PDB file of C-alpha atoms in Angstrom:
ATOM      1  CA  UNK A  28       1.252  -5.529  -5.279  1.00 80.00           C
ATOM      2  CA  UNK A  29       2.296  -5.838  -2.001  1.00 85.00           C
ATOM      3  CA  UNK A  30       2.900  -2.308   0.283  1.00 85.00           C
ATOM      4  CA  UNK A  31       4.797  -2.857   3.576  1.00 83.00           C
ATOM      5  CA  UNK A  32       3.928  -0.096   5.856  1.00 76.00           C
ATOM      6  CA  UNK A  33       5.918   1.268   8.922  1.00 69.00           C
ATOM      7  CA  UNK A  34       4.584  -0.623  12.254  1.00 64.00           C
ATOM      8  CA  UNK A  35       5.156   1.820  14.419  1.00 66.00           C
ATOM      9  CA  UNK A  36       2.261   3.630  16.035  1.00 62.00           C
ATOM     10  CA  UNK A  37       4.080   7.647  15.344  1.00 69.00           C
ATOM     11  CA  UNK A  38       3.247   6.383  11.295  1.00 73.00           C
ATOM     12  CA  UNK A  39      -0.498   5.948  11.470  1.00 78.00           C
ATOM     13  CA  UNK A  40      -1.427   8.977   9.156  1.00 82.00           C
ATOM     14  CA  UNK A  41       1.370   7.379   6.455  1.00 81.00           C
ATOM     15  CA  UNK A  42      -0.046   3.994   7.290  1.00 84.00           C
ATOM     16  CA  UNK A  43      -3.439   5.212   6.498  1.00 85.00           C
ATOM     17  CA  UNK A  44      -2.412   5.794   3.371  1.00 84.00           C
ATOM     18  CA  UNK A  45      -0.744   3.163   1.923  1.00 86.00           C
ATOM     19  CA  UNK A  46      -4.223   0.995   3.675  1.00 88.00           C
ATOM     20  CA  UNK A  47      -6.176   3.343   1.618  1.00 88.00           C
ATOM     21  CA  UNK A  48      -3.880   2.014  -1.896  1.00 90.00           C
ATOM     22  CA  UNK A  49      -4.935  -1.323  -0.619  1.00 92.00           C
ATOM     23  CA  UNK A  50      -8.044  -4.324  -0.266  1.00 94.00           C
ATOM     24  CA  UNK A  51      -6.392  -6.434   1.696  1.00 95.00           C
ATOM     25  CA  UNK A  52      -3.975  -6.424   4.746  1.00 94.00           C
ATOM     26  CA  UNK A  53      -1.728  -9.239   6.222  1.00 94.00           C
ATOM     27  CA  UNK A  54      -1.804  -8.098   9.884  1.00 92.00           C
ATOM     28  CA  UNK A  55       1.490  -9.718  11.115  1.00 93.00           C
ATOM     29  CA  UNK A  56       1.095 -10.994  15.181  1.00 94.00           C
ATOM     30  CA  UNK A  57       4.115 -12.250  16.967  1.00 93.00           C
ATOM     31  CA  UNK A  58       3.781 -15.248  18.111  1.00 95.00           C
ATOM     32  CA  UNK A  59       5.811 -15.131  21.283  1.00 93.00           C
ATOM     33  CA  UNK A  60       4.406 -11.441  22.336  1.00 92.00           C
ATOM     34  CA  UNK A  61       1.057 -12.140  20.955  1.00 91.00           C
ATOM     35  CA  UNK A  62      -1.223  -8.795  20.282  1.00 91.00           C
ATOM     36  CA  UNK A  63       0.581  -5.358  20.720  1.00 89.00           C
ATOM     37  CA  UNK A  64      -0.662  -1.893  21.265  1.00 86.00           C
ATOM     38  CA  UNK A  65       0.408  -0.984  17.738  1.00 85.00           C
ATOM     39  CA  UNK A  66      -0.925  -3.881  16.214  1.00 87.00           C
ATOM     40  CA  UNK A  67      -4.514  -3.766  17.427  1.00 89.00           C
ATOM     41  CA  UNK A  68      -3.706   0.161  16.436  1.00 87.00           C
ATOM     42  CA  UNK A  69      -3.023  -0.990  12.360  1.00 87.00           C
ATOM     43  CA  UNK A  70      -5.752  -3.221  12.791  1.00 91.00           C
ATOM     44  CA  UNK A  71      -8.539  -0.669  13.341  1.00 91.00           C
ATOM     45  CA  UNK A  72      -6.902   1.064  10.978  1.00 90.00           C
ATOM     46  CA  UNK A  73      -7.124  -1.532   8.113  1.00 91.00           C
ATOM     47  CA  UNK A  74     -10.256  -2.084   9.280  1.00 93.00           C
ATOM     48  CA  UNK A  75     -12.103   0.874   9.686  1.00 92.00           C
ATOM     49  CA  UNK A  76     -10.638   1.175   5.893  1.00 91.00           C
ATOM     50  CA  UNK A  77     -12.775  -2.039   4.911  1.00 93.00           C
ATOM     51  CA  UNK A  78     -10.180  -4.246   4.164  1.00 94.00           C
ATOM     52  CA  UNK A  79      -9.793  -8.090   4.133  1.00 95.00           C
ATOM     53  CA  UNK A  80      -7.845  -8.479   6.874  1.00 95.00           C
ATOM     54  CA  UNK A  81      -5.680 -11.711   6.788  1.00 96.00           C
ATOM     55  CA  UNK A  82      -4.383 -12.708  10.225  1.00 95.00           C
ATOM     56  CA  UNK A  83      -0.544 -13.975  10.520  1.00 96.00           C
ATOM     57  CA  UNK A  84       1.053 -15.847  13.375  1.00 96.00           C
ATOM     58  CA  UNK A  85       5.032 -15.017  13.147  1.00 95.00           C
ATOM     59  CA  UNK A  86       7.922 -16.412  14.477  1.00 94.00           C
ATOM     60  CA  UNK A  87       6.136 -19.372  15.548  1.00 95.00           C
ATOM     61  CA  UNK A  88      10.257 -21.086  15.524  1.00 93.00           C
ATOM     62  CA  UNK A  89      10.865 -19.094  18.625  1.00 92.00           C
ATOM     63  CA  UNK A  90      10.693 -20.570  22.510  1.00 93.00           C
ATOM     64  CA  UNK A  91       8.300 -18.679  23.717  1.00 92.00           C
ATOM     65  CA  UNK A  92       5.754 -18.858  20.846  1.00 92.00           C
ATOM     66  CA  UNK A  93       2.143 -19.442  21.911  1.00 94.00           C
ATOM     67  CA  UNK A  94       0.467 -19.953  18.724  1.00 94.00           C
ATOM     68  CA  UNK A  95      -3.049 -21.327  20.237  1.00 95.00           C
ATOM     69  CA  UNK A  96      -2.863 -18.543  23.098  1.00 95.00           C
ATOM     70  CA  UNK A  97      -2.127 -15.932  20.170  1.00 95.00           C
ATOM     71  CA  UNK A  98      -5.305 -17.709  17.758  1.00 96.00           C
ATOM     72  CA  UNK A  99      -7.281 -17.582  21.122  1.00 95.00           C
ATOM     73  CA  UNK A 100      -5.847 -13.627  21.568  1.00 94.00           C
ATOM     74  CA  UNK A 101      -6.959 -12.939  17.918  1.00 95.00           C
ATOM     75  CA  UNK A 102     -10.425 -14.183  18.124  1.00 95.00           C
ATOM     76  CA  UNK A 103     -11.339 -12.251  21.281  1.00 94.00           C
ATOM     77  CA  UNK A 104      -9.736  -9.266  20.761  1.00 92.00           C
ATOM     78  CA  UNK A 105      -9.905  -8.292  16.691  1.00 92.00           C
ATOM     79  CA  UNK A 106     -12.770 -10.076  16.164  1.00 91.00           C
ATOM     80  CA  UNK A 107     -11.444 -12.148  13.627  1.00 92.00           C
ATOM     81  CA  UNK A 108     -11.439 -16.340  12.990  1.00 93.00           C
ATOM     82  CA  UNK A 109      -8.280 -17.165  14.990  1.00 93.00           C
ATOM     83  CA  UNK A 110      -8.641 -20.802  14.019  1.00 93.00           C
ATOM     84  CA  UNK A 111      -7.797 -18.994  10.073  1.00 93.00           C
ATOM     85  CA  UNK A 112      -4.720 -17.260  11.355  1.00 94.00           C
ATOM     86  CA  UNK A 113      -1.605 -18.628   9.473  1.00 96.00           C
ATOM     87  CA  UNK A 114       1.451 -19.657  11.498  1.00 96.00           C
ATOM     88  CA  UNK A 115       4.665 -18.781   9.615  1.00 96.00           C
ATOM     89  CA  UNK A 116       8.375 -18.381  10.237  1.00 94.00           C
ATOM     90  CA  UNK A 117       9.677 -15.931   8.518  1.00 91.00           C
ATOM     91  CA  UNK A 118      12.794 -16.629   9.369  1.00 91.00           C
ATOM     92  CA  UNK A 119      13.123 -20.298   8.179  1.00 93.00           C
ATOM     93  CA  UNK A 120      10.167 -19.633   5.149  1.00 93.00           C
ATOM     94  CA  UNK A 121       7.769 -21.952   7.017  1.00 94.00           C
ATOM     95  CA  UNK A 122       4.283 -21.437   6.203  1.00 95.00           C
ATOM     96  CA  UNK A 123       5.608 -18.474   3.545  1.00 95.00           C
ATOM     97  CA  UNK A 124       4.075 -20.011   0.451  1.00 96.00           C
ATOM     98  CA  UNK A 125       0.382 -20.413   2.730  1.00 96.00           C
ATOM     99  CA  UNK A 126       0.219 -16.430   2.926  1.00 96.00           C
ATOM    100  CA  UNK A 127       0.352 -15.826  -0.815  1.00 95.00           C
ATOM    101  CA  UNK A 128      -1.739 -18.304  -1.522  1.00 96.00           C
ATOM    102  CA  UNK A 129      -4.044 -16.740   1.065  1.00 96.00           C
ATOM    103  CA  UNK A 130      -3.609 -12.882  -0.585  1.00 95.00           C
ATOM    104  CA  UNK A 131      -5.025 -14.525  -3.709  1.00 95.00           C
ATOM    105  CA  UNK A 132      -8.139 -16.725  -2.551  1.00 96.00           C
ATOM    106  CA  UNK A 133      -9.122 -14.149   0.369  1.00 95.00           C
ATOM    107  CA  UNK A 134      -8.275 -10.626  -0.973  1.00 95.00           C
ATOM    108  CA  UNK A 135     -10.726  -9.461  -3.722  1.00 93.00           C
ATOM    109  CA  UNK A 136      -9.503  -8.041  -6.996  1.00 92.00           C
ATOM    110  CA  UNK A 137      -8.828  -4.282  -7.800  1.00 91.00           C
ATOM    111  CA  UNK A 138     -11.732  -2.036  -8.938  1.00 89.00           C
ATOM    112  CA  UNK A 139     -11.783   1.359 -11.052  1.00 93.00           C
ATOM    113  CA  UNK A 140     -12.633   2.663 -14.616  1.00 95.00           C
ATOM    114  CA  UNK A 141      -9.995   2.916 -16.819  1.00 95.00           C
ATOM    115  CA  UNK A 142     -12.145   4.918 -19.045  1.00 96.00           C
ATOM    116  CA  UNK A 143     -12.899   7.224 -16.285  1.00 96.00           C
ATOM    117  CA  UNK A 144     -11.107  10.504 -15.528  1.00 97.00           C
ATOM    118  CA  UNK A 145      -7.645  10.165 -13.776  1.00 97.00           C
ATOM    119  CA  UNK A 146      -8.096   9.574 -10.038  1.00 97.00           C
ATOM    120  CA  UNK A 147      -4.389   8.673  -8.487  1.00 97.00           C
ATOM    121  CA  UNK A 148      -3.398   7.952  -4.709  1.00 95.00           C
ATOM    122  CA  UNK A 149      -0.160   9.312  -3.674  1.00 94.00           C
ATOM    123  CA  UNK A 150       1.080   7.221  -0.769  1.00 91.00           C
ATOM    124  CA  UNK A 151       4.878   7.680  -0.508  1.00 91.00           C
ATOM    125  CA  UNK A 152       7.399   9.138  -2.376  1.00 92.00           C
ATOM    126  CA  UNK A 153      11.296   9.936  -2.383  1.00 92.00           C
ATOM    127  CA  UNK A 154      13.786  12.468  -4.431  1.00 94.00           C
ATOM    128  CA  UNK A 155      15.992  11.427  -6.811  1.00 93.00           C
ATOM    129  CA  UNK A 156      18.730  13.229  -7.803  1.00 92.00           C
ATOM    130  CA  UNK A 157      18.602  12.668 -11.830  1.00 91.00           C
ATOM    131  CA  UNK A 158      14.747  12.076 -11.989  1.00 91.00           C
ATOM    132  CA  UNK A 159      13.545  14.565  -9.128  1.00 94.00           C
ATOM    133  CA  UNK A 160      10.613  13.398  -6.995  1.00 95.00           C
ATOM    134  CA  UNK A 161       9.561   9.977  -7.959  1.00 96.00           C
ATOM    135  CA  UNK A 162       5.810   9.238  -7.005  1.00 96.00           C
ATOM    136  CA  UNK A 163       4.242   6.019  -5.602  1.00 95.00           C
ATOM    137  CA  UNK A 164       0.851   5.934  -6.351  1.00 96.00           C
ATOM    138  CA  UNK A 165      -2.319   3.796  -6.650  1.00 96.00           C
ATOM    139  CA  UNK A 166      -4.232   4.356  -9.733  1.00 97.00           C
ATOM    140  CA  UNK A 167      -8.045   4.335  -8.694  1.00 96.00           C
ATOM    141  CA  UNK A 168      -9.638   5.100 -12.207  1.00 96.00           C
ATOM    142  CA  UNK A 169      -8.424   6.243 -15.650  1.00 97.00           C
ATOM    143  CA  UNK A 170      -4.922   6.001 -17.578  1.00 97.00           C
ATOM    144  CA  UNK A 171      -1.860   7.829 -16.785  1.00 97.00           C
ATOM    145  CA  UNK A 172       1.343   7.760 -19.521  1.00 96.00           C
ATOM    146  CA  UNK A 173       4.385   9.671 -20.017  1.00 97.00           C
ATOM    147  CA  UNK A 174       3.600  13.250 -22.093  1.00 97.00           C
ATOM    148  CA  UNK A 175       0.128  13.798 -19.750  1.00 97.00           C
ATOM    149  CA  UNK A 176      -0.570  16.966 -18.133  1.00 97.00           C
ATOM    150  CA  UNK A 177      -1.108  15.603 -14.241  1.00 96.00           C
ATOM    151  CA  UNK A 178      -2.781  18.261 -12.245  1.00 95.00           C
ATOM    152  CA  UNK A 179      -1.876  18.087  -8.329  1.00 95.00           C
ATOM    153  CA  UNK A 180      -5.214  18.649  -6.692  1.00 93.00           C
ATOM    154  CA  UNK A 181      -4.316  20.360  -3.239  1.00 90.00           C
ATOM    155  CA  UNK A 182      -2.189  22.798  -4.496  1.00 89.00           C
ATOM    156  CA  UNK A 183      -3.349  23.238  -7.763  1.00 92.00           C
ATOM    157  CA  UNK A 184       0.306  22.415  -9.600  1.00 93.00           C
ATOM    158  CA  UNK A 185       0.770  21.044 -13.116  1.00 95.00           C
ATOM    159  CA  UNK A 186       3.165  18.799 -14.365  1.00 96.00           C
ATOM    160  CA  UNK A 187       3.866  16.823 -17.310  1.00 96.00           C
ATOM    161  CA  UNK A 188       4.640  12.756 -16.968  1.00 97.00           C
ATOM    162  CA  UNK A 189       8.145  11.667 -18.121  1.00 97.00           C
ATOM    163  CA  UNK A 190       8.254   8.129 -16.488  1.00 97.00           C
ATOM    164  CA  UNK A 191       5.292   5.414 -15.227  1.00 98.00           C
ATOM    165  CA  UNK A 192       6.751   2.430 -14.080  1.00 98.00           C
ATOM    166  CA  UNK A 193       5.409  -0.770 -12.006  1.00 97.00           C
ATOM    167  CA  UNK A 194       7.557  -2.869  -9.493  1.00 94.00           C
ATOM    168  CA  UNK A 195       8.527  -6.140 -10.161  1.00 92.00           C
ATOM    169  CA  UNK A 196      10.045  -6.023  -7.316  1.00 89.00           C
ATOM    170  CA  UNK A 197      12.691  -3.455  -9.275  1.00 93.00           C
ATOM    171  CA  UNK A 198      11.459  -0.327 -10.740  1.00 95.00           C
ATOM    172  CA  UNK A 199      10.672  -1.259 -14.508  1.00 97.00           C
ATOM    173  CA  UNK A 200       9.383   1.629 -16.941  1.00 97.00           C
ATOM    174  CA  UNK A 201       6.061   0.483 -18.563  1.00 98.00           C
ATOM    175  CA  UNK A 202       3.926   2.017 -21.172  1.00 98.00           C
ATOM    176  CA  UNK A 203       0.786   3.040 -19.117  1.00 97.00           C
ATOM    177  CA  UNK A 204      -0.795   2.572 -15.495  1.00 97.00           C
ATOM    178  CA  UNK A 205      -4.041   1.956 -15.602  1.00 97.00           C
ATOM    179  CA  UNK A 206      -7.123   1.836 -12.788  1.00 96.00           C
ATOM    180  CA  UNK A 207      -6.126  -0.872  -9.896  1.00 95.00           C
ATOM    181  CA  UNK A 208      -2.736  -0.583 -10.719  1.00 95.00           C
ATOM    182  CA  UNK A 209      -0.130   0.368  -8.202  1.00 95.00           C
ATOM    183  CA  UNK A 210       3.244   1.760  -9.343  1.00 97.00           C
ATOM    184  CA  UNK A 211       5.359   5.091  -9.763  1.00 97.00           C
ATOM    185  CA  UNK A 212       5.623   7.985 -11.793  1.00 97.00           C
ATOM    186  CA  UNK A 213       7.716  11.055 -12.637  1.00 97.00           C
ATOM    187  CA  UNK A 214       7.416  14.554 -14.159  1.00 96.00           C
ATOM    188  CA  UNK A 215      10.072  16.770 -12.923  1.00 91.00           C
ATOM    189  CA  UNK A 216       8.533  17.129  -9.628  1.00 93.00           C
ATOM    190  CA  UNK A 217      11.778  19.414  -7.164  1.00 92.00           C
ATOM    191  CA  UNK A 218      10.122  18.802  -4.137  1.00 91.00           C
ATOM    192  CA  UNK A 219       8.744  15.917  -1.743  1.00 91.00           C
ATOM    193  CA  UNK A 220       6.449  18.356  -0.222  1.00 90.00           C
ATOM    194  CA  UNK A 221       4.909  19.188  -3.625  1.00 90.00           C
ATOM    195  CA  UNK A 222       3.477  15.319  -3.987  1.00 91.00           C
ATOM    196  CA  UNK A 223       2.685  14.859  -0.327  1.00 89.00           C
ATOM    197  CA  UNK A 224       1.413  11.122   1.036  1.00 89.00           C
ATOM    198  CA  UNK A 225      -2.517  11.473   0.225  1.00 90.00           C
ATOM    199  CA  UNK A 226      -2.101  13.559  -2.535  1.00 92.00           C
ATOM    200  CA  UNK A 227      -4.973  13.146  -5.454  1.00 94.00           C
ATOM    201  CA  UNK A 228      -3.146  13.322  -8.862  1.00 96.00           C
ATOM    202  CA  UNK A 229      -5.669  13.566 -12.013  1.00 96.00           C
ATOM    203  CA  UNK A 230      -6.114  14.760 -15.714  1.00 95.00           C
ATOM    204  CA  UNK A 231      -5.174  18.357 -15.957  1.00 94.00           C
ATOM    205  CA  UNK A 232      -7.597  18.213 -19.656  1.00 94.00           C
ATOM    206  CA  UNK A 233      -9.702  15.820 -17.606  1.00 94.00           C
ATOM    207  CA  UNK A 234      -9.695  16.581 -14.131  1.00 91.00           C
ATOM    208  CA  UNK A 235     -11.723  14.316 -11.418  1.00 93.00           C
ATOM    209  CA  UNK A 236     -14.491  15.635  -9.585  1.00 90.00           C
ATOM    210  CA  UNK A 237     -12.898  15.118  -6.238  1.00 89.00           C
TER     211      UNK A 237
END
């Protein structure tokens, strides 16, 4: 799964969050402004959340791209292998098929106990008019499937799953979600502020610990 997160530096708790869903982060530099305030901001971020960080040198199809000043940049400043940075173009696909090819040799696999209780990361979420609140979440351990009692563990709410789904890139309805899988759920949820961003969702039979 891939999670793009706002940039911008007013987003950092949200950003936090959808790091926290993650192992890996593709830390996007531009190659004609090099390193940014709220880059090197996302970076400590990502990093102070243990993540594999993968560098990326964009729009290196521009005039003013410095791609060995920006490698140079990357090395001194994040501490990171500039020579391993990976100059794309986003805009023409160069260098596109590189960076997934990266996400799978450099980013480890999920982790998690499907067996375990139900441990799930809420990091966004948006109301729907015939479903009510639908829920992105990252499942850390257990199972969660439509007709479970989800208990909501700030504020102490129940509700009962109607929908789990993955993306694909579309919303598609699947059976279960299980631990390490990212995806979405619903359960008659009325409000946004009822399944806030960093939210723990769990087992209301089977709660989590913490």
């Amino acid at each position: 799964n891939l999670i793009d997160t706002p940039g911008h530096v007013d987003f950092s708790y949200e950003v936090s969050r959808a790091l926290a869903a993650c192992e890996g982060a593709i830390l996007i530099v531009d190659a004609a402004q090099g390193i940014e305030a709220q880059t090197l901001a996302n970076f400590y971020l990502a990093s102070d959340a243990g993540l594999t960080i993968v560098p990326v040198i964009n729009k290196i199809d521009l005039p003013a791209a410095d791609v060995d000043g920006t490698r140079e940049q990357i090395t001194e400043l994040l501490d990171l292998d500039g020579t391993e940075a990976l100059a794309i173009s986003a805009k023409h696909g160069t260098g596109v098929p590189e960076v997934l090819e990266a996400i799978v040799a450099r980013i480890p696999p999920p982790s998690g106990d499907p067996d375990a209780p139900l441990k799930a990361l809420v990091f966004d979420s948006f109301y729907d008019s015939y479903q009510g609140v639908v829920v992105y979440v990252r499942v850390r351990d257990g199972r969660v499937r439509p007709g479970m009692r989800l208990l909501l563990m700030s504020n102490g709410r129940t509700y009962e799953v109607q929908q789990v789904g993955v993306f694909s890139p579309d919303m598609r309805p699947v059976e279960e979600l299980s631990a390490g899988q990212v995806g979405y759920l619903t359960a008659s949820i009325k409000k946004v502020s009822d399944a806030k961003v960093g939210e723990t969702i769990t087992d209301a039979l089977r709660p989590a610990a913490e």
